[in-house]
Amino acid sequence: MTAGYSLHLVFTVAILLCCDSSIAQQGSIKGTVQDATSNEILIGVTLSFNNGIGTVTDTLGTYIIALNAGTYDVKYTYLGYETQQREVLIQAGITQTLDIKMKQVSNELNLVVVTASKYEKNITKETVSMEVLTSDFINNSNAVEMGEAIEKVPGLNIIDNQANVRGGSGFSYGAGSRVLVLVDGIPELTGDAGDVKWEFLPVENLAQVEIIKGASSVLYGSSALNGVINLRTRYPTSTPETRIIAFQGVYENPSDKSKAWWGNRQPYFGGANFFHSRKLGYFDLVVGGNMNHEQSFHEGEYHLRGRINGNTRFRFKSIDGLSAGVNFNIMHYGSATYFLWADDTTGAYKALGGLDSGTTTVSEGKNTRMTIDPFITYFSPNGDHHDLKLRYFYTENNNNTNQGSISKYYYGEYQYQKKLPFDVNWVTGASGSYSDVASELYSDHFASNLAAFTQIDKTFGKLIVAAGIRYEIFRVDTAKGNSEPVFRAGVNYELGKTTFLRGSFGQGYRFPSIAEKFISTSIAALSVFPNPEVQAEKGWSAELGLKQVFKLNSWRGYLDVAGFVQRYSDLIEFKFGYYHPDPFPGEYDLNYLGFKSINVENASIIGSEFSVIGQGSLLGIQTNLLAGITYIHPVNVDQQKFADSLIASDPSLPDYITDSLKQSAILNYRFKTSIKFNIDQTYKKFSWGIEARYNSFMTNIDPFFEGNDPLIVYLFGKPTEFIPGVKNYRESNRHGDYIIDLRISYNLSDKVRFSIITKNTFNKEYSIRPALLEAPRSYTAQVMVKI
């Protein structure tokens, strides 16, 4: 045996002995953490030991960690629960069990959100503006689809099914969205039009809805340019739960009865939804469904749909921390959709062109939507969190206007979260998607997207600092694009025990959808033209805000005030124009008049917002409140510069001209002021609620709607209305609109509640966008049964 070999052998044996000695000096601690009252397992409870290491509980509410022998102090912390602290003695070679019961904090409102940071955090600790809409508000108001439900949120408006946050979007005729809609963190936008169908979302199976206000592309990518709406669905508790809601309603005649085309046969609506959840050993099951029918107050429009959805999750007993499942949602519906009125008087609820006309704006079709979402979640023993989400999204649209399409959308995302030493939380991940579209409306196309992101949160005592970066690559057919690196950063400082100051900056972008690039169709006698050359939108938003936690007797809540700036470049809008392929045609051909998706504006939106949310007992009455007021100044920067220069060059211009020039810079389809107020109160067996909404006058719309588009005037020699009555209606209704809904309920027993709901109680005639009147007063009877 050589000396070198002997030395190597001695060295190897020494290492093995050291390792064995080290292992022999270690012991373990394990256990389960539960709610002290309900015995529900608590997932994601943080264990922090005084030697700087820690772990979190897994999907079974259990934990296990190996430590060197010795005595340790360990803290158990969980949002909304009192911190538990224990002293533990770790003995070499022994695994001991320590189960913990945690008590909920009862002296403060505790809203826990995940959307802004991609992990659970108290809303007071976030660096961006957020609102939370609870399922109680949705059920109590009989919101039968999510678009109607989220209209309750301050600073958020739905204009003809398109969401906009603080005026970041206008009206784009159903193609594209600057607000990303998610269900449990998975995008709900379709692969072709990039839009969302609110009636497809599982309103009956919600825990809460979380809304981020402002650019969120770093965490969520394209279409989060203006904000994010994330629906968080429910999973079972230890007690099985079943809920059934049935309703029937009728529309009343409008105040001007000459507009009621239906005679004595009142338009009506009705439907039902159900929800059931239970635990079956290590298997979690949630099933929900919805049926709805409506004969609309808009002539020729109807809706008939059925939807079923489910969440499943299996928690592996043999592999601590591992769970997997499949969620699904399937809807089939038939509908006739109304787009433009015939006029503003007796034809206000009738379609332009008439039902028997070949140019009617009523489109009839049958449609199917289906999502299948497999997922795997793993909490490792050291507290790392791995999350893999997949999606298959199938949509099929068939209609009577040769605008059918089939879209297949595939999506996958992997996310990794790690708690690092020194109060650092790291989230990183990657995502990819692929769309395959076969369509009469857009022809056949495909699109793909790849992205990677990373974000770090660091706590310095009372100060939280967050920063992140994302890079995204996009492709439609052979056209490629990228986001360039985009950044976000934010801070949150605890000024006092109940006062939190925040500031944030975030960049955003949005790639155009297949529809915006390739749509070729018509709206009545007007054409919509494709534009394969349309480019991506970009922007950023910045905010400074203050959140104050308050308590009045047993009523608790948050007051929030914020000032914000949003800037966008290359905004995509459907603009009216003359789109002949020859830029210098010999004569004008009216067939080339219409709309096209083009990059037209550099926009600036400056504004402020005040909101309040509260719940608890106020003077002995259970009271839930969500209210706010938003003011914005939205301008086209280029048009504003032009107007300013023109006014400066000629100080003698009369006021009416300078006022008109200044008004022309206001962005289309925005409300400068919006107010939301929603309150629910319960006393003994009675409940009642009020919902009020106010939108100021929409200053600017496309000039085409009022017949005074410069091109129309040039071609026809005078202002010419293609859609009668828009100009007259707007001139007669320049005061803005306020709408009030009322509801009252009575609990017949602990399991049965009966409600009467009136919407548009004062029967106001109002319009959210041109050439479309909203619903007159309606009455709804609702029964809720819990089993």
Short mmCIF file of N, CA and C in Angstrom, two decimals, residues 387-502:
data_model
loop_
_atom_site.label_atom_id
_atom_site.label_comp_id
_atom_site.label_asym_id
_atom_site.label_seq_id
_atom_site.Cartn_x
_atom_site.Cartn_y
_atom_site.Cartn_z
N ASP A 387 -44.58 25.62 -7.74
CA ASP A 387 -45.95 25.65 -8.24
C ASP A 387 -45.93 25.55 -9.76
N LEU A 388 -46.57 24.51 -10.29
CA LEU A 388 -46.68 24.32 -11.74
C LEU A 388 -48.15 24.37 -12.12
N LYS A 389 -48.50 25.30 -13.05
CA LYS A 389 -49.87 25.44 -13.51
C LYS A 389 -49.91 25.27 -15.02
N LEU A 390 -50.90 24.51 -15.50
CA LEU A 390 -51.08 24.29 -16.93
C LEU A 390 -52.52 24.62 -17.31
N ARG A 391 -52.74 24.93 -18.58
CA ARG A 391 -54.11 25.22 -19.04
C ARG A 391 -54.28 24.82 -20.50
N TYR A 392 -55.46 24.26 -20.76
CA TYR A 392 -55.96 24.10 -22.13
C TYR A 392 -57.28 24.84 -22.20
N PHE A 393 -57.38 25.82 -23.11
CA PHE A 393 -58.54 26.69 -23.22
C PHE A 393 -59.09 26.56 -24.64
N TYR A 394 -60.30 26.02 -24.75
CA TYR A 394 -60.92 25.79 -26.05
C TYR A 394 -62.14 26.70 -26.17
N THR A 395 -62.22 27.45 -27.26
CA THR A 395 -63.40 28.27 -27.53
C THR A 395 -63.87 28.03 -28.96
N GLU A 396 -65.17 27.90 -29.10
CA GLU A 396 -65.78 27.72 -30.42
C GLU A 396 -66.96 28.67 -30.53
N ASN A 397 -66.93 29.53 -31.53
CA ASN A 397 -67.99 30.50 -31.76
C ASN A 397 -68.61 30.26 -33.14
N ASN A 398 -69.91 30.06 -33.16
CA ASN A 398 -70.64 29.90 -34.42
C ASN A 398 -71.79 30.90 -34.44
N ASN A 399 -71.92 31.65 -35.55
CA ASN A 399 -73.01 32.62 -35.60
C ASN A 399 -73.55 32.74 -37.02
N ASN A 400 -74.55 33.60 -37.14
CA ASN A 400 -75.27 33.74 -38.41
C ASN A 400 -74.71 34.85 -39.29
N THR A 401 -73.51 35.36 -38.94
CA THR A 401 -72.93 36.47 -39.70
C THR A 401 -71.57 36.11 -40.29
N ASN A 402 -71.34 34.80 -40.45
CA ASN A 402 -70.07 34.33 -41.03
C ASN A 402 -68.87 34.87 -40.27
N GLN A 403 -68.96 34.84 -38.96
CA GLN A 403 -67.88 35.32 -38.11
C GLN A 403 -67.46 34.25 -37.10
N GLY A 404 -67.61 32.98 -37.46
CA GLY A 404 -67.26 31.90 -36.56
C GLY A 404 -65.76 31.76 -36.38
N SER A 405 -65.37 31.12 -35.27
CA SER A 405 -63.95 30.88 -35.02
C SER A 405 -63.79 29.75 -34.02
N ILE A 406 -62.64 29.09 -34.10
CA ILE A 406 -62.23 28.09 -33.12
C ILE A 406 -60.84 28.48 -32.64
N SER A 407 -60.69 28.60 -31.34
CA SER A 407 -59.42 28.99 -30.75
C SER A 407 -58.99 27.95 -29.72
N LYS A 408 -57.72 27.53 -29.82
CA LYS A 408 -57.13 26.62 -28.85
C LYS A 408 -55.93 27.32 -28.22
N TYR A 409 -55.98 27.43 -26.92
CA TYR A 409 -54.95 28.18 -26.19
C TYR A 409 -54.31 27.26 -25.16
N TYR A 410 -52.98 27.17 -25.20
CA TYR A 410 -52.21 26.32 -24.28
C TYR A 410 -51.32 27.22 -23.43
N TYR A 411 -51.32 26.98 -22.14
CA TYR A 411 -50.58 27.85 -21.23
C TYR A 411 -49.90 27.02 -20.14
N GLY A 412 -48.70 27.43 -19.76
CA GLY A 412 -47.99 26.80 -18.66
C GLY A 412 -47.16 27.80 -17.91
N GLU A 413 -47.10 27.64 -16.59
CA GLU A 413 -46.29 28.53 -15.76
C GLU A 413 -45.68 27.75 -14.61
N TYR A 414 -44.38 27.96 -14.39
CA TYR A 414 -43.71 27.40 -13.21
C TYR A 414 -43.27 28.57 -12.33
N GLN A 415 -43.57 28.45 -11.04
CA GLN A 415 -43.20 29.51 -10.10
C GLN A 415 -42.48 28.89 -8.90
N TYR A 416 -41.42 29.55 -8.47
CA TYR A 416 -40.63 29.09 -7.33
C TYR A 416 -40.55 30.22 -6.31
N GLN A 417 -40.86 29.90 -5.05
CA GLN A 417 -40.80 30.88 -3.98
C GLN A 417 -39.89 30.37 -2.88
N LYS A 418 -39.02 31.23 -2.40
CA LYS A 418 -38.10 30.84 -1.34
C LYS A 418 -37.98 31.96 -0.32
N LYS A 419 -38.03 31.58 0.95
CA LYS A 419 -37.77 32.53 2.02
C LYS A 419 -36.28 32.47 2.34
N LEU A 420 -35.59 33.58 2.09
CA LEU A 420 -34.16 33.67 2.30
C LEU A 420 -33.88 34.29 3.67
N PRO A 421 -32.63 34.14 4.16
CA PRO A 421 -32.30 34.79 5.44
C PRO A 421 -32.47 36.30 5.37
N PHE A 422 -32.53 36.93 6.53
CA PHE A 422 -32.61 38.38 6.66
C PHE A 422 -33.92 38.94 6.09
N ASP A 423 -35.03 38.20 6.28
CA ASP A 423 -36.37 38.67 5.89
C ASP A 423 -36.46 39.01 4.41
N VAL A 424 -35.95 38.13 3.57
CA VAL A 424 -36.03 38.29 2.13
C VAL A 424 -36.93 37.20 1.56
N ASN A 425 -37.87 37.60 0.73
CA ASN A 425 -38.73 36.64 0.04
C ASN A 425 -38.47 36.76 -1.47
N TRP A 426 -38.15 35.63 -2.10
CA TRP A 426 -37.78 35.62 -3.52
C TRP A 426 -38.81 34.80 -4.29
N VAL A 427 -39.36 35.39 -5.34
CA VAL A 427 -40.28 34.71 -6.23
C VAL A 427 -39.73 34.82 -7.65
N THR A 428 -39.65 33.69 -8.34
CA THR A 428 -39.19 33.71 -9.72
C THR A 428 -39.97 32.66 -10.51
N GLY A 429 -39.93 32.77 -11.82
CA GLY A 429 -40.69 31.80 -12.61
C GLY A 429 -40.58 32.06 -14.09
N ALA A 430 -41.23 31.21 -14.85
CA ALA A 430 -41.26 31.32 -16.30
C ALA A 430 -42.63 30.84 -16.78
N SER A 431 -43.06 31.38 -17.92
CA SER A 431 -44.36 30.98 -18.48
C SER A 431 -44.26 30.94 -19.99
N GLY A 432 -45.18 30.21 -20.59
CA GLY A 432 -45.25 30.13 -22.03
C GLY A 432 -46.67 29.85 -22.48
N SER A 433 -47.02 30.31 -23.68
CA SER A 433 -48.36 30.06 -24.20
C SER A 433 -48.28 29.89 -25.71
N TYR A 434 -49.31 29.21 -26.24
CA TYR A 434 -49.41 29.01 -27.68
C TYR A 434 -50.89 29.05 -28.05
N SER A 435 -51.23 29.82 -29.10
CA SER A 435 -52.61 29.93 -29.57
C SER A 435 -52.69 29.46 -31.01
N ASP A 436 -53.72 28.69 -31.28
CA ASP A 436 -53.99 28.20 -32.64
C ASP A 436 -55.42 28.60 -32.98
N VAL A 437 -55.57 29.46 -34.00
CA VAL A 437 -56.88 30.05 -34.30
C VAL A 437 -57.27 29.72 -35.74
N ALA A 438 -58.47 29.17 -35.90
CA ALA A 438 -59.06 28.97 -37.23
C ALA A 438 -60.36 29.76 -37.26
N SER A 439 -60.45 30.75 -38.16
CA SER A 439 -61.55 31.69 -38.05
C SER A 439 -61.98 32.25 -39.40
N GLU A 440 -63.30 32.40 -39.55
CA GLU A 440 -63.83 33.16 -40.69
C GLU A 440 -63.59 34.65 -40.48
N LEU A 441 -63.50 35.06 -39.24
CA LEU A 441 -63.38 36.47 -38.89
C LEU A 441 -61.96 36.98 -39.05
N TYR A 442 -60.98 36.15 -38.65
CA TYR A 442 -59.58 36.58 -38.69
C TYR A 442 -58.74 35.77 -39.67
N SER A 443 -59.30 34.72 -40.27
CA SER A 443 -58.59 33.67 -41.01
C SER A 443 -57.74 32.87 -40.02
N ASP A 444 -56.82 32.06 -40.48
CA ASP A 444 -56.09 31.13 -39.61
C ASP A 444 -54.74 31.74 -39.21
N HIS A 445 -54.45 31.66 -37.90
CA HIS A 445 -53.21 32.23 -37.38
C HIS A 445 -52.77 31.46 -36.15
N PHE A 446 -51.51 31.66 -35.77
CA PHE A 446 -51.03 31.14 -34.50
C PHE A 446 -50.21 32.23 -33.81
N ALA A 447 -50.11 32.11 -32.49
CA ALA A 447 -49.33 33.06 -31.69
C ALA A 447 -48.66 32.30 -30.57
N SER A 448 -47.48 32.76 -30.16
CA SER A 448 -46.77 32.14 -29.05
C SER A 448 -46.15 33.22 -28.18
N ASN A 449 -45.85 32.84 -26.95
CA ASN A 449 -45.32 33.78 -25.97
C ASN A 449 -44.44 33.03 -24.98
N LEU A 450 -43.26 33.57 -24.68
CA LEU A 450 -42.36 33.03 -23.68
C LEU A 450 -41.93 34.16 -22.76
N ALA A 451 -41.86 33.89 -21.45
CA ALA A 451 -41.53 34.95 -20.50
C ALA A 451 -40.80 34.37 -19.30
N ALA A 452 -39.98 35.20 -18.67
CA ALA A 452 -39.32 34.86 -17.41
C ALA A 452 -39.37 36.09 -16.51
N PHE A 453 -39.53 35.88 -15.20
CA PHE A 453 -39.61 37.00 -14.28
C PHE A 453 -38.96 36.63 -12.96
N THR A 454 -38.60 37.64 -12.21
CA THR A 454 -38.08 37.43 -10.86
C THR A 454 -38.40 38.66 -10.01
N GLN A 455 -38.64 38.44 -8.72
CA GLN A 455 -38.99 39.53 -7.81
C GLN A 455 -38.48 39.22 -6.42
N ILE A 456 -38.01 40.25 -5.71
CA ILE A 456 -37.53 40.11 -4.34
C ILE A 456 -38.22 41.13 -3.46
N ASP A 457 -38.69 40.67 -2.30
CA ASP A 457 -39.20 41.55 -1.24
C ASP A 457 -38.23 41.48 -0.06
N LYS A 458 -37.88 42.62 0.50
CA LYS A 458 -36.98 42.67 1.66
C LYS A 458 -37.58 43.55 2.73
N THR A 459 -37.56 43.06 3.96
CA THR A 459 -38.09 43.81 5.10
C THR A 459 -36.94 44.36 5.94
N PHE A 460 -36.97 45.69 6.16
CA PHE A 460 -36.03 46.36 7.05
C PHE A 460 -36.83 46.96 8.21
N GLY A 461 -37.13 46.14 9.20
CA GLY A 461 -37.93 46.64 10.31
C GLY A 461 -39.32 47.02 9.84
N LYS A 462 -39.64 48.33 9.84
CA LYS A 462 -40.96 48.81 9.42
C LYS A 462 -41.03 49.09 7.92
N LEU A 463 -39.91 48.94 7.23
CA LEU A 463 -39.85 49.26 5.80
C LEU A 463 -39.81 47.97 4.97
N ILE A 464 -40.67 47.90 3.95
CA ILE A 464 -40.67 46.80 2.99
C ILE A 464 -40.29 47.36 1.63
N VAL A 465 -39.32 46.73 0.98
CA VAL A 465 -38.88 47.13 -0.35
C VAL A 465 -39.10 45.96 -1.31
N ALA A 466 -39.72 46.22 -2.47
CA ALA A 466 -39.97 45.18 -3.46
C ALA A 466 -39.44 45.65 -4.81
N ALA A 467 -38.87 44.72 -5.57
CA ALA A 467 -38.37 45.04 -6.91
C ALA A 467 -38.43 43.80 -7.77
N GLY A 468 -38.71 43.99 -9.06
CA GLY A 468 -38.81 42.85 -9.96
C GLY A 468 -38.49 43.24 -11.40
N ILE A 469 -38.28 42.21 -12.23
CA ILE A 469 -37.95 42.41 -13.63
C ILE A 469 -38.56 41.27 -14.44
N ARG A 470 -38.93 41.56 -15.69
CA ARG A 470 -39.51 40.55 -16.57
C ARG A 470 -39.04 40.79 -18.01
N TYR A 471 -38.91 39.68 -18.74
CA TYR A 471 -38.61 39.76 -20.17
C TYR A 471 -39.54 38.80 -20.89
N GLU A 472 -40.10 39.26 -22.02
CA GLU A 472 -41.13 38.49 -22.70
C GLU A 472 -40.92 38.56 -24.21
N ILE A 473 -41.10 37.42 -24.87
CA ILE A 473 -40.97 37.31 -26.32
C ILE A 473 -42.32 36.89 -26.88
N PHE A 474 -42.75 37.54 -27.95
CA PHE A 474 -44.08 37.31 -28.51
C PHE A 474 -43.96 37.09 -30.02
N ARG A 475 -44.85 36.23 -30.54
CA ARG A 475 -44.83 35.96 -31.97
C ARG A 475 -46.26 35.75 -32.47
N VAL A 476 -46.60 36.37 -33.58
CA VAL A 476 -47.84 36.09 -34.31
C VAL A 476 -47.46 35.72 -35.73
N ASP A 477 -47.76 34.48 -36.12
CA ASP A 477 -47.31 33.97 -37.42
C ASP A 477 -45.80 34.18 -37.52
N THR A 478 -45.34 34.94 -38.51
CA THR A 478 -43.90 35.16 -38.67
C THR A 478 -43.42 36.46 -38.03
N ALA A 479 -44.35 37.27 -37.53
CA ALA A 479 -43.98 38.54 -36.90
C ALA A 479 -43.56 38.30 -35.45
N LYS A 480 -42.40 38.85 -35.06
CA LYS A 480 -41.88 38.65 -33.72
C LYS A 480 -41.75 39.99 -33.00
N GLY A 481 -41.80 39.92 -31.67
CA GLY A 481 -41.62 41.10 -30.87
C GLY A 481 -41.13 40.72 -29.49
N ASN A 482 -40.61 41.69 -28.75
CA ASN A 482 -40.24 41.43 -27.36
C ASN A 482 -40.59 42.64 -26.52
N SER A 483 -40.66 42.41 -25.22
CA SER A 483 -41.09 43.47 -24.31
C SER A 483 -39.95 44.40 -23.93
N GLU A 484 -38.70 44.00 -24.23
CA GLU A 484 -37.53 44.61 -23.60
C GLU A 484 -37.68 44.37 -22.10
N PRO A 485 -36.61 44.44 -21.33
CA PRO A 485 -36.77 44.23 -19.89
C PRO A 485 -37.66 45.30 -19.28
N VAL A 486 -38.63 44.89 -18.48
CA VAL A 486 -39.48 45.86 -17.78
C VAL A 486 -39.32 45.67 -16.28
N PHE A 487 -39.47 46.76 -15.54
CA PHE A 487 -39.14 46.77 -14.13
C PHE A 487 -40.32 47.25 -13.30
N ARG A 488 -40.30 46.87 -12.06
CA ARG A 488 -41.20 47.44 -11.07
C ARG A 488 -40.44 47.57 -9.76
N ALA A 489 -40.82 48.55 -8.96
CA ALA A 489 -40.23 48.74 -7.64
C ALA A 489 -41.26 49.41 -6.75
N GLY A 490 -41.20 49.10 -5.47
CA GLY A 490 -42.15 49.70 -4.55
C GLY A 490 -41.65 49.65 -3.12
N VAL A 491 -42.20 50.53 -2.30
CA VAL A 491 -41.86 50.56 -0.89
C VAL A 491 -43.14 50.69 -0.07
N ASN A 492 -43.09 50.17 1.14
CA ASN A 492 -44.18 50.31 2.10
C ASN A 492 -43.56 50.56 3.46
N TYR A 493 -43.97 51.66 4.08
CA TYR A 493 -43.39 52.02 5.38
C TYR A 493 -44.50 52.17 6.42
N GLU A 494 -44.32 51.53 7.56
CA GLU A 494 -45.30 51.59 8.64
C GLU A 494 -45.03 52.85 9.48
N LEU A 495 -45.79 53.91 9.15
CA LEU A 495 -45.62 55.17 9.87
C LEU A 495 -46.02 55.04 11.33
N GLY A 496 -47.06 54.25 11.57
CA GLY A 496 -47.54 53.98 12.91
C GLY A 496 -48.12 52.58 12.94
N LYS A 497 -48.63 52.17 14.07
CA LYS A 497 -49.15 50.81 14.18
C LYS A 497 -50.28 50.54 13.20
N THR A 498 -51.02 51.58 12.83
CA THR A 498 -52.16 51.40 11.92
C THR A 498 -52.09 52.29 10.68
N THR A 499 -50.93 52.83 10.39
CA THR A 499 -50.78 53.74 9.25
C THR A 499 -49.64 53.27 8.36
N PHE A 500 -49.93 53.14 7.05
CA PHE A 500 -48.95 52.57 6.13
C PHE A 500 -48.84 53.47 4.89
N LEU A 501 -47.62 53.93 4.62
CA LEU A 501 -47.32 54.76 3.46
C LEU A 501 -46.67 53.90 2.39
N ARG A 502 -47.12 54.06 1.13
CA ARG A 502 -46.57 53.24 0.05
C ARG A 502 -46.26 54.10 -1.17
#
